[in-house]
Coordinates of C-alpha atoms in Angstrom, one line a residue:
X26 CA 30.1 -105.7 -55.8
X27 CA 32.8 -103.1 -57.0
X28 CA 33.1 -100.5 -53.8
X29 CA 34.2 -96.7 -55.7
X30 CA 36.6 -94.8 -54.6
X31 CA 34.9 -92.2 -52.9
X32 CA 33.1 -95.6 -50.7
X33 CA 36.4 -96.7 -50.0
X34 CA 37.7 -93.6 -48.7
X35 CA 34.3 -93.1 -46.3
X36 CA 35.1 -96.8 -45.0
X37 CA 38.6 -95.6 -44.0
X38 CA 37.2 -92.5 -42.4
X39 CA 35.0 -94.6 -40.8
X40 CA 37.3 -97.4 -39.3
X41 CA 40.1 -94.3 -38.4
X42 CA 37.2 -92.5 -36.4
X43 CA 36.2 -95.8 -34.6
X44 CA 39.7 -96.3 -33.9
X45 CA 40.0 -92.8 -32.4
X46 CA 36.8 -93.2 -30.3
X47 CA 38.3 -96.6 -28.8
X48 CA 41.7 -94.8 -28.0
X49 CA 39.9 -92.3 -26.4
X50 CA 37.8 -94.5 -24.4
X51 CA 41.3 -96.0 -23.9
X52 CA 43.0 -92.8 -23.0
X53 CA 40.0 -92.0 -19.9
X54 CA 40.0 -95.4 -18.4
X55 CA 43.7 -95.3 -17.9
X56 CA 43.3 -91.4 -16.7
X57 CA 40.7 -92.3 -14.6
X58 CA 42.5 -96.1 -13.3
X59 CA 45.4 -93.1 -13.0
X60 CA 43.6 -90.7 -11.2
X61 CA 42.0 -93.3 -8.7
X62 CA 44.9 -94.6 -8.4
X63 CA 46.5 -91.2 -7.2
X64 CA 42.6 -90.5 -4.8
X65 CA 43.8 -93.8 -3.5
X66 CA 47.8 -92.9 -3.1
X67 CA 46.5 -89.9 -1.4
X68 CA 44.4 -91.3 0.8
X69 CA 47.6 -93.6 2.2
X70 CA 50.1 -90.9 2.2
X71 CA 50.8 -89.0 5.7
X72 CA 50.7 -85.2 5.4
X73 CA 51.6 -82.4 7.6
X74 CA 49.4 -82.6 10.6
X75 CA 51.1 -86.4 10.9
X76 CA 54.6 -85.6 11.7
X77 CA 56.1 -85.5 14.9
X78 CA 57.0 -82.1 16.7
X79 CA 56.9 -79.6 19.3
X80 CA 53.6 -77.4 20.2
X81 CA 53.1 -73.7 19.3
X82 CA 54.5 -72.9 23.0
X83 CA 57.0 -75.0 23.0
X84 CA 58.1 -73.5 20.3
X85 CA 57.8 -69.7 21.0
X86 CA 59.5 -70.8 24.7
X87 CA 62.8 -72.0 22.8
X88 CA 63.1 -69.7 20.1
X89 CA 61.8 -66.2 21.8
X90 CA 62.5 -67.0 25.6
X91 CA 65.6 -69.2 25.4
X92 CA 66.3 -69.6 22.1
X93 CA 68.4 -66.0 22.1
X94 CA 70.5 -67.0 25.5
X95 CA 71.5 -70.7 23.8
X96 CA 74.0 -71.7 21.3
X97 CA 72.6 -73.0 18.0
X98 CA 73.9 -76.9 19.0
X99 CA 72.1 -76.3 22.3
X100 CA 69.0 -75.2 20.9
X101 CA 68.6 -77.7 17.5
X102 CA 69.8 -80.6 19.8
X103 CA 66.4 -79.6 21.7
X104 CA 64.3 -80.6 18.8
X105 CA 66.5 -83.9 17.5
X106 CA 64.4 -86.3 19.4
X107 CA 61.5 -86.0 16.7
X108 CA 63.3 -87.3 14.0
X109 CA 64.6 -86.7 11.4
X110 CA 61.8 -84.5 9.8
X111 CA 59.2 -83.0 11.8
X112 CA 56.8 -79.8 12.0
X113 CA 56.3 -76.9 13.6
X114 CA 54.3 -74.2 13.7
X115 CA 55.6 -70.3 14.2
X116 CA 52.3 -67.4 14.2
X117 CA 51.4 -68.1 10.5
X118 CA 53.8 -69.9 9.5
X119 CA 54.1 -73.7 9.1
X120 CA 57.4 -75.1 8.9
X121 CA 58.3 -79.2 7.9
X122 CA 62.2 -79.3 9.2
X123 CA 64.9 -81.5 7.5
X124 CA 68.0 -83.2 9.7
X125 CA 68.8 -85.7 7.4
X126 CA 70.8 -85.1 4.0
X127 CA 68.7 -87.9 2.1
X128 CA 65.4 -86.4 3.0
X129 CA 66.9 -83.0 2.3
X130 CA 68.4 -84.0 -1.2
X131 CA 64.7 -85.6 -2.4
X132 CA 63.6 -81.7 -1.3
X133 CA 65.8 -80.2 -3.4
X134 CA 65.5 -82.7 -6.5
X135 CA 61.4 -81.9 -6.1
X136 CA 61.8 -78.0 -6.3
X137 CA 61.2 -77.4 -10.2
X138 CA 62.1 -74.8 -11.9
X139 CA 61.5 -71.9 -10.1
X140 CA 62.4 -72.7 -6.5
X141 CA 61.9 -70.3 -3.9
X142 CA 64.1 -70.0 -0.5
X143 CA 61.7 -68.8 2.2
X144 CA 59.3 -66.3 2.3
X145 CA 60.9 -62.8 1.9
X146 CA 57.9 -61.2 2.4
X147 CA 59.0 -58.6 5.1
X148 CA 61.4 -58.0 2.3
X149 CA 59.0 -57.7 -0.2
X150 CA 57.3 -55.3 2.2
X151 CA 59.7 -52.9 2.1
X152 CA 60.3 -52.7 -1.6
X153 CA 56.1 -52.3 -2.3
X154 CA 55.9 -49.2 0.3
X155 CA 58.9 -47.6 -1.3
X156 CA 58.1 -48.6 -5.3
X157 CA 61.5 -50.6 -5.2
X158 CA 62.0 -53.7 -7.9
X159 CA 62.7 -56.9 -6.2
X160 CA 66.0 -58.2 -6.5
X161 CA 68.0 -61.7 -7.1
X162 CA 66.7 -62.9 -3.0
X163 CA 63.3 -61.8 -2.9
X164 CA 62.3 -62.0 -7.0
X165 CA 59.9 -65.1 -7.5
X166 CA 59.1 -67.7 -10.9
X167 CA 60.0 -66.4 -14.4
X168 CA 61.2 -62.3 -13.7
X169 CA 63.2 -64.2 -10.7
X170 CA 64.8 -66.7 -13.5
X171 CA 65.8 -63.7 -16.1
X172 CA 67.1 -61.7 -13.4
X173 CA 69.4 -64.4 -12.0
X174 CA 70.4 -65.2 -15.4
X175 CA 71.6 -61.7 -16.3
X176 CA 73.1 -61.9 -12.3
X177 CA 74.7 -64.9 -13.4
X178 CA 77.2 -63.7 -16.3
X179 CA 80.4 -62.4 -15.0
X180 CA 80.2 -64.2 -11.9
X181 CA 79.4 -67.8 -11.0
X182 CA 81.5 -69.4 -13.9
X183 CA 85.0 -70.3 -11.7
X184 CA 86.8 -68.0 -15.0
X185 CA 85.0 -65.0 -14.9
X186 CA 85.4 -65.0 -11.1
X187 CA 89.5 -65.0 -11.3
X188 CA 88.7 -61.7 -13.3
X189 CA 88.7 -60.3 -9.8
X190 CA 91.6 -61.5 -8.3
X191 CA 93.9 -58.4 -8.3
X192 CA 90.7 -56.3 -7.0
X193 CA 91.0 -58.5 -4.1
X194 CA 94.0 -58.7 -3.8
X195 CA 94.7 -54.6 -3.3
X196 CA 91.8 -55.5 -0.3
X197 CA 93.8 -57.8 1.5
X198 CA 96.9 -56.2 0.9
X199 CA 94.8 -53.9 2.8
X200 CA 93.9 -56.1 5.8
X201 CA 97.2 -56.8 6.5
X202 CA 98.7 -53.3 6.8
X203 CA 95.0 -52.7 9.2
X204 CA 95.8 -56.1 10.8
X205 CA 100.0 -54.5 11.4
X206 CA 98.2 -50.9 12.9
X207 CA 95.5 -52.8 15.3
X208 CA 98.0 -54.9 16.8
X209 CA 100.5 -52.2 17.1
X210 CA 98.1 -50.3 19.4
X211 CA 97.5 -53.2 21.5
X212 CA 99.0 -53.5 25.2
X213 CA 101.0 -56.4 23.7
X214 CA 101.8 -55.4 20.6
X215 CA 100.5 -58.2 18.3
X216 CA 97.0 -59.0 19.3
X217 CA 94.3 -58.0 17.9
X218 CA 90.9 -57.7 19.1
X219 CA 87.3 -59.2 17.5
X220 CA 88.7 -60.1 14.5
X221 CA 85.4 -60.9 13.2
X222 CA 84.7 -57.0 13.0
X223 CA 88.1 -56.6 11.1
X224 CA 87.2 -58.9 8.5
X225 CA 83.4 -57.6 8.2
X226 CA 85.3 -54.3 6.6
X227 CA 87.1 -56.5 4.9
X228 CA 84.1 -58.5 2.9
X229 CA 82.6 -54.9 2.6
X230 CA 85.5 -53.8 1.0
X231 CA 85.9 -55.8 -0.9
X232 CA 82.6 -57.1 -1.8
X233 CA 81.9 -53.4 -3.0
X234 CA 84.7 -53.1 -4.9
X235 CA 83.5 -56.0 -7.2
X236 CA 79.9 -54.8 -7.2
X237 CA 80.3 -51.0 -7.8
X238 CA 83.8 -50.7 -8.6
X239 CA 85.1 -48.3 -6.3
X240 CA 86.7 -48.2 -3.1
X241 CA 84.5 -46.5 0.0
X242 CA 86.8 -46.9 3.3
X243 CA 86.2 -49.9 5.0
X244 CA 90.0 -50.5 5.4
X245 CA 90.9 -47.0 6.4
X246 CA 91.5 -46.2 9.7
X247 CA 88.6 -44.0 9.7
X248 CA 85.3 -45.4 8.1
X249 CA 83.3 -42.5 6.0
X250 CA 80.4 -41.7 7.6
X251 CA 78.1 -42.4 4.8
X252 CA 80.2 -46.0 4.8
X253 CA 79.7 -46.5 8.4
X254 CA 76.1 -45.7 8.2
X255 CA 75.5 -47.8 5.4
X256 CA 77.5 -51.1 7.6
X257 CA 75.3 -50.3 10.8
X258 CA 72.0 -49.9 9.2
X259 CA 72.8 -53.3 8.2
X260 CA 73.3 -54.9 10.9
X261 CA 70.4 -53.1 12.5
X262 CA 67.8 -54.4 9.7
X263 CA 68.7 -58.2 10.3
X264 CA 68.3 -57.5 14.1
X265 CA 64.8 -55.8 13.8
X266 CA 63.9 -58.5 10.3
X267 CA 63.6 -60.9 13.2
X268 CA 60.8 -59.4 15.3
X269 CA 58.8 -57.9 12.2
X270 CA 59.0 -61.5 10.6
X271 CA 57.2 -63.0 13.1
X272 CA 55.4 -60.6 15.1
X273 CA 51.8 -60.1 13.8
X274 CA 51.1 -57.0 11.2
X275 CA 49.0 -55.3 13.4
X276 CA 51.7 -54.9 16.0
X277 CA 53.9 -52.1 13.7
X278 CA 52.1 -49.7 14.4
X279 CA 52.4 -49.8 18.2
X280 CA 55.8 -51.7 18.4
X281 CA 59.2 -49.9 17.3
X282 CA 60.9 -53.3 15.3
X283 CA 58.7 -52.1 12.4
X284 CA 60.2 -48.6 11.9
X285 CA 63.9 -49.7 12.6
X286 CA 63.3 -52.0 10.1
X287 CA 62.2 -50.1 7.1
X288 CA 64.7 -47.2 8.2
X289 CA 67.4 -49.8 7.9
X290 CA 66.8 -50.8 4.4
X291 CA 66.2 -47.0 3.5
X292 CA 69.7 -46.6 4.3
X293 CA 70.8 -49.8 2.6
X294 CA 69.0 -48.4 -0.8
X295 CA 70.5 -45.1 -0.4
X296 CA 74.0 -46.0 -0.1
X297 CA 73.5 -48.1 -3.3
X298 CA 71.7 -45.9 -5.3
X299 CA 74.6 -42.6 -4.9
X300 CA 77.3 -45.8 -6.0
X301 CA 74.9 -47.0 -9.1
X302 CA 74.1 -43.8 -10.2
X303 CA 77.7 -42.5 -10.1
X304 CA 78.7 -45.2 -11.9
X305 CA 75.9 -44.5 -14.6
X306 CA 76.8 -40.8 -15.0
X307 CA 80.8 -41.9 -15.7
X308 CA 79.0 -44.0 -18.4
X309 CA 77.4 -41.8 -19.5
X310 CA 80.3 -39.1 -20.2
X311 CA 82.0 -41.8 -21.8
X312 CA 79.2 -43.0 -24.7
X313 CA 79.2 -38.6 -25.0
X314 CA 82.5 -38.2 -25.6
X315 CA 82.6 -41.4 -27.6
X316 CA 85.0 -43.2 -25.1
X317 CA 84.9 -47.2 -25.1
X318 CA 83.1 -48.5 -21.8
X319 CA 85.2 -50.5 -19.8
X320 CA 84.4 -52.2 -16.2
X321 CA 83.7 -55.1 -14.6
X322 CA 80.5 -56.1 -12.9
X323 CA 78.4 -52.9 -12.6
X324 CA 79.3 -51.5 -15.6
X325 CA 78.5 -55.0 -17.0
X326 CA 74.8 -54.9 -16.0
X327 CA 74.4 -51.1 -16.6
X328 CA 75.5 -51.1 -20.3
X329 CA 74.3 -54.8 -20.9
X330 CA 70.7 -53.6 -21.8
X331 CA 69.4 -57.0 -19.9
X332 CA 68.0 -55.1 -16.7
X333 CA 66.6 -51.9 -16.3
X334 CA 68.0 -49.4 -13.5
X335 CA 65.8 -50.1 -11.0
X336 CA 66.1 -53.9 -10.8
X337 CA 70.3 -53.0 -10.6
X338 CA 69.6 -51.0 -7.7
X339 CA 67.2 -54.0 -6.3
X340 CA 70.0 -56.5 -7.4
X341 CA 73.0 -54.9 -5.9
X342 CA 71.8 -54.1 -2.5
X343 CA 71.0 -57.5 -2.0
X344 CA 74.0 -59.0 -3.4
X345 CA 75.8 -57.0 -0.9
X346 CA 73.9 -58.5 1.8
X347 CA 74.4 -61.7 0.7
X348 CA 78.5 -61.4 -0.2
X349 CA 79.8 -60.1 3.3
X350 CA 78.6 -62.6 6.4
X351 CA 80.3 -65.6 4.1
X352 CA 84.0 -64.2 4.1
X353 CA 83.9 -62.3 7.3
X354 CA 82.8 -65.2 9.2
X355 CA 84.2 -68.1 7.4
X356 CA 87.7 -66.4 7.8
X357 CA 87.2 -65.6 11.5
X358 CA 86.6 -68.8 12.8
X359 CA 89.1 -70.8 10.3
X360 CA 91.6 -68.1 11.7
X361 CA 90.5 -69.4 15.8
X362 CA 91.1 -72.8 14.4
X363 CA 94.4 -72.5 13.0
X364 CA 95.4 -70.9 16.0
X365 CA 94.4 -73.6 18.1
X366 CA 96.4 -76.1 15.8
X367 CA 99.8 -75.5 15.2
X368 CA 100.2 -78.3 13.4
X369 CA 97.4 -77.7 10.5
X370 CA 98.4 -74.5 10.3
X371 CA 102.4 -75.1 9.6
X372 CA 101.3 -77.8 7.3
X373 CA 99.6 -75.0 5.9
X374 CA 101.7 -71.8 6.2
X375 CA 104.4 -75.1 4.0
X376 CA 102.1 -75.6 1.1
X377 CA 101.1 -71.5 0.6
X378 CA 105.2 -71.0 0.5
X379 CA 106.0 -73.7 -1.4
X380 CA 103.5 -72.9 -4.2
X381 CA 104.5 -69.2 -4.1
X382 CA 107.5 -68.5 -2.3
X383 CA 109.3 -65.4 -0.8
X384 CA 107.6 -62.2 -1.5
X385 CA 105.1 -63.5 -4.1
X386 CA 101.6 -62.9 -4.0
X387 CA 99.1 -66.0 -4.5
X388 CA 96.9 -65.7 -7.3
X389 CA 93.7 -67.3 -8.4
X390 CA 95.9 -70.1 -10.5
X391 CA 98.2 -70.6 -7.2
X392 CA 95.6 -71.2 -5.3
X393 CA 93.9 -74.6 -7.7
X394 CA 97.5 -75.9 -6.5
X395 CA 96.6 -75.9 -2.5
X396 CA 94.3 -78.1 -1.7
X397 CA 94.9 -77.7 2.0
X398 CA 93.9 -74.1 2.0
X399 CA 90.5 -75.6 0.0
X400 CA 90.4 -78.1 2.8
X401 CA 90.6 -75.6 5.6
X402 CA 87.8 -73.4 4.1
X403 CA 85.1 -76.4 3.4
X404 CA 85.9 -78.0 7.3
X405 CA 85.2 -74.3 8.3
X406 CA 82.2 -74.0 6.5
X407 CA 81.4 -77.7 7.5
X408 CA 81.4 -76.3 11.3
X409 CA 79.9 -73.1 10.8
X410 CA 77.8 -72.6 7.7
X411 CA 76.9 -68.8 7.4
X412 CA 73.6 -70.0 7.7
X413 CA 73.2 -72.8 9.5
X414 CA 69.7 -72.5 8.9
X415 CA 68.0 -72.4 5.0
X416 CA 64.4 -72.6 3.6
X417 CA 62.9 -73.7 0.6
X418 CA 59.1 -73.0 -0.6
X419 CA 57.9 -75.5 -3.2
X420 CA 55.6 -73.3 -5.2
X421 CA 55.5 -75.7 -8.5
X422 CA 53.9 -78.6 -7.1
X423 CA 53.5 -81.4 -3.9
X424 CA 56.4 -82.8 -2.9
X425 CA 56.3 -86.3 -1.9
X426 CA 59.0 -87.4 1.0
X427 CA 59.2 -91.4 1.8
X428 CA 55.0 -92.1 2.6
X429 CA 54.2 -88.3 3.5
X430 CA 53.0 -86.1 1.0
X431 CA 53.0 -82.2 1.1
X432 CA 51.3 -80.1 -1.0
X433 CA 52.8 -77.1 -2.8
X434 CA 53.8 -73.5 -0.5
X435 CA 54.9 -76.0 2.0
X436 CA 57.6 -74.2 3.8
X437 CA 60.8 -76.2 4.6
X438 CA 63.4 -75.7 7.0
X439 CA 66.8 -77.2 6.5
X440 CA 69.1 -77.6 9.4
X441 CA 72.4 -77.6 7.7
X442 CA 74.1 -76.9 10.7
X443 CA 73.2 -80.1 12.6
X444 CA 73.3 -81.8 9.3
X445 CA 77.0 -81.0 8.7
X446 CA 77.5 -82.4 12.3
X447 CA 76.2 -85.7 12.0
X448 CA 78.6 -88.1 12.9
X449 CA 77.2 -90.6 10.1
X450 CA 78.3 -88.5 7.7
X451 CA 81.5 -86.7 9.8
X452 CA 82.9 -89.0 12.4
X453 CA 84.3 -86.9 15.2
X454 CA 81.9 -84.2 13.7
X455 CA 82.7 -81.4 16.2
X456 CA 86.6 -81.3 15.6
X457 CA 88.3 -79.3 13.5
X458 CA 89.7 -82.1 10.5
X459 CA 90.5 -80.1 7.1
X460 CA 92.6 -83.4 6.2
X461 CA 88.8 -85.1 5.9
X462 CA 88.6 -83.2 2.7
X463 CA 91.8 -84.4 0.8
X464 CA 91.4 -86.7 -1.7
X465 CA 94.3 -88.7 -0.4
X466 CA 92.2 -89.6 3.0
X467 CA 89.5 -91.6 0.8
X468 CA 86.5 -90.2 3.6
X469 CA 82.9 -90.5 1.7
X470 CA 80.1 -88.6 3.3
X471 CA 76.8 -87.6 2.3
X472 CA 76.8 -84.8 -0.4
X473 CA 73.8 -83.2 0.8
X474 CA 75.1 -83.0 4.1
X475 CA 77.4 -80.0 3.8
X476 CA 76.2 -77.2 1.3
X477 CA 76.7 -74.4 2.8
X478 CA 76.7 -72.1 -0.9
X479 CA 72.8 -74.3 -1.2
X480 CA 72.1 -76.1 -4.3
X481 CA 70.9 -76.1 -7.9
X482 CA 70.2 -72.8 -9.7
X483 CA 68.7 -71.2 -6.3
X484 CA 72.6 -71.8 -4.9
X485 CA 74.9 -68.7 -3.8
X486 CA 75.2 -66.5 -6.7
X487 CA 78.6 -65.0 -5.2
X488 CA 80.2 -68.7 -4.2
X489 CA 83.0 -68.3 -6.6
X490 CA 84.1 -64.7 -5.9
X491 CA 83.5 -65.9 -2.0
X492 CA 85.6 -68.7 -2.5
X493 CA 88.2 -66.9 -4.1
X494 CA 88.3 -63.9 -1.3
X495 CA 88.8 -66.4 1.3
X496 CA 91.6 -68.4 -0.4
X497 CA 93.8 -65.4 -1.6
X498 CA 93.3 -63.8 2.1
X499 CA 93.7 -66.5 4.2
X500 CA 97.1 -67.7 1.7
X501 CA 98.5 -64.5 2.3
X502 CA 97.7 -63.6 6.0
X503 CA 99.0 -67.9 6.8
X504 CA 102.6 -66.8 4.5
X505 CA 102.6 -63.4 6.9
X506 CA 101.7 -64.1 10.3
X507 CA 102.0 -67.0 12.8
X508 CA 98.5 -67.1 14.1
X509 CA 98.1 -67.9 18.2
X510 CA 94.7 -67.0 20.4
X511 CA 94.8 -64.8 22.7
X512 CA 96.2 -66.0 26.1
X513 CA 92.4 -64.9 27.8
X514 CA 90.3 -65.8 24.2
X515 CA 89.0 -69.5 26.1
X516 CA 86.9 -71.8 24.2
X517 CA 84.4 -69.6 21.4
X518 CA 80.5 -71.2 20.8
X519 CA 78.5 -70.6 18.1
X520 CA 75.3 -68.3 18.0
X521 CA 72.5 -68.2 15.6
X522 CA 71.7 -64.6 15.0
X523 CA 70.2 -65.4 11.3
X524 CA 73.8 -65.9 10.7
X525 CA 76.5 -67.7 12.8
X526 CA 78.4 -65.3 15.2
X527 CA 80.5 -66.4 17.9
X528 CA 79.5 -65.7 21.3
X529 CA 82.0 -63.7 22.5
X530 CA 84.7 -61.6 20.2
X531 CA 87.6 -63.6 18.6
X532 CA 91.5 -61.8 19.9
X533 CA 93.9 -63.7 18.1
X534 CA 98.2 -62.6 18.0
X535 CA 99.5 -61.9 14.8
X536 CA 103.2 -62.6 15.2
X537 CA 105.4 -61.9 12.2
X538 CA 106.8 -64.8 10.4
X539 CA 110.5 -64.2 10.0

């Protein structure tokens, strides 16, 4: 029998359709051998309510009783006998927390595209009451990814950050002449005292300069008021973020943390907002007298067109936040260090002179040529990490950790600060070694046991400018001064006040190298 055309072409459709109906069938077996197969992962897996930790009193007793008299080794050393990871539980929130770098690194590889830090939302609660966009910290998923990316340009690429070497460079010039008039007015004549607090003006100084591109007076020997408002308020946000964070809602309208706290960043927004929109009106008269626009950052993201003017007022208010604690900190204690070790510190003071000698003023190409002075700033950071503790909220999906699986808005808690103090990683981990650093010693560690600038996309926005801040100001105060502690200083601890303080104020001598 002679098959036409038109039956051949059925028969095909036919077999093709049968063919499609068996894949299909195909296709749900395997989903469903898939899915069970997941049911019966899931069912194996440990979750939260598994791990090992301390009770909700515990808890409360070390971080709201004791926890504000001890020093951060003191009080994470309390909680080292669970393990490695472990939960807790803090009022609403429930916390899984990482003091291992291999657990921590599977964390970080698991936290998509869109990772989150913590919960900001006291943060967030401040910028709904007031109508304020969100900026670069408290900005989540995709408005969070086209903000940092406009954030991005003109900062994180090593290149663009040399841009702002000579800014920084008039700052620490700066520092040193505030450095020669604090130690003049001292009994002795070359100490000075809390060096930390000198080198908080300094970040701010120079911080601002970058951000808004003007000067406000942190170096001068007397602060503007509006500039000294603007540093206190602050400091007095963090201090009151801490009781509002996690003190129940109900308790802000009877207990004071509350108000202090939004009056804080009410200050913080104000200061920025006079800077922004000066800056905007000089733009302004420019493009009207047909004038080319020139600037650096702020003038960048005003005339860019990629954020509107709220989110720059959101964005740079938090970027100043997040640029000072690193380089005021970081300096102060590599400073006590050096001071405490001659020898590191002549081996340094050697390498800054030979790369540029006499009267020369390091730049951001002098300084690729020390690695010592690199060295000194990642040991410091090793020791101290601004914040020696970070979060992460997996918001994407579960994140699965060795045989325990967590589902997503699981908050984590990473510990860097015992982490970078593990003697599996750092041997001797509580001395002061920037040689550990060089290449030429051949020590391996961990990577994911010192980040103190974070990871991945969600890492520090400002690390290069930071980076570069430090080097050119420590170079240059190591090729001025000989560094020595104060004859009374004693031994400094570590304190966790959201960021790493000392426990009492740092008075080094600043004797003139001849």
């Amino acid at each position: 029998m002679i098959l036409s055309s038109s039956q051949i072409f059925k028969g095909r459709i036919s077999r093709a359709l049968q063919a499609c109906r068996v894949r299909i069938l195909q296709d749900r077996a395997l989903h469903g051998a898939a899915a069970a197969e997941t049911a019966e992962r899931d069912k194996k897996m440990k979750t939260f309510d598994d791990l090992p930790g301390p009770s909700l009193l515990t808890n409360l007793y070390w971080f709201f009783i004791r926890g504000y008299l001890l020093h951060t080794h003191e009080l994470q050393i309390k909680y080292k006998h669970y393990g490695p990871m472990f939960r807790s539980v803090i009022g609403r929130y429930k916390m899984v927390t990482i003091m291992d770098p291999e657990i921590l690194e599977l964390v970080l590889r698991q936290e998509g595209k869109y990772p989150m830090r913590s919960e900001m939302d006291v943060w967030k609660d401040h910028r709904n009451l007031r109508s304020l966009s969100y900026g670069p910290l408290t900005e989540e998923g995709h408005r969070w990814h086209n903000l940092r990316s406009a954030l991005n340009k003109k900062m994180l690429k090593p290149s663009e950050a040399k841009m702002y070497a000579g800014s920084i460079n008039e700052v620490v010039s700066d520092l040193i002449e505030r450095i020669r008039d604090l130690r003049r007015d001292s009994p002795s004549g070359n100490t000075v005292n809390d060096i930390a607090n000198v080198f908080y003006r300094f970040a701010f100084e120079g911080v601002s300069y970058i951000v808004f591109e003007t000067r406000i007076g942190c170096m001068s020997k007397q602060i503007p008021l509006e500039t000294q408002k603007f540093i206190d308020s602050i400091g007095f946000m963090l201090k009151n973020s801490v009781y509002v964070t996690y003190l129940p809602p109900w308790t802000r309208k009877v207990l004071p943390y509350w108000k202090r706290y939004i009056e804080g960043w009410d200050n913080i927004f104000d200061f920025g907002k006079k800077l922004v929109d000066k800056k905007m009106s000089e733009i302004q008269a420019r493009l009207g007298s047909r004038e080319e626009v020139q600037g650096e950052y702020l003038t960048y993201l005003l005339s860019s067109g990629n954020l509107s003017l709220p989110e720059v007022y959101g964005s740079v208010c938090e970027l100043l936040l997040a640029g000072v604690d690193t380089t005021s900190n970081t300096l102060s204690w590599a400073l006590y260090h050096l001071a405490k070790d001659p020898e590191t510190q002549g081996s340094l003071y050697e390498e800054v002179t030979s790369i540029v000698p006499g009267e020369g003023v390091p730049t951001a190409e002098d300084i690729a040529r020390m690695p010592l002075l690199k060295a000194v700033i990642k040991e410091t950071l090793r020791l101290y990490p601004v914040v020696p503790e970070n979060g992460r909220l997996t918001v994407e999906k579960e994140v699965v950790l060795d045989d325990y699986i967590f589902p997503k808005n699981t908050q984590f808690i990473l510990c860097h600060y015992v982490l970078s103090r593990d003697e599996t990683s750092f041997p001797d981990p509580d001395r002061f070694l920037p040689r550990r650093w060089l290449r030429s010693e051949g020590i391996k560690h961990h990577p994911f046991s010192s980040i103190p600038f974070g990871f991945g996309i969600r890492g520090c926005l400002g690390r290069r400018v930071a980076e570069l801040e430090m080097h050119l100001a420590l170079s240059q105060l190591i090729k001025k001064f000989r560094v020595l502690p104060d004859p009374d200083l004693g031994e400094i601890r570590a304190k966790n006040r959201v960021v790493l303080v000392s426990n009492k104020p740092i008075n080094l001598q600043f004797i003139d190298r001849q």
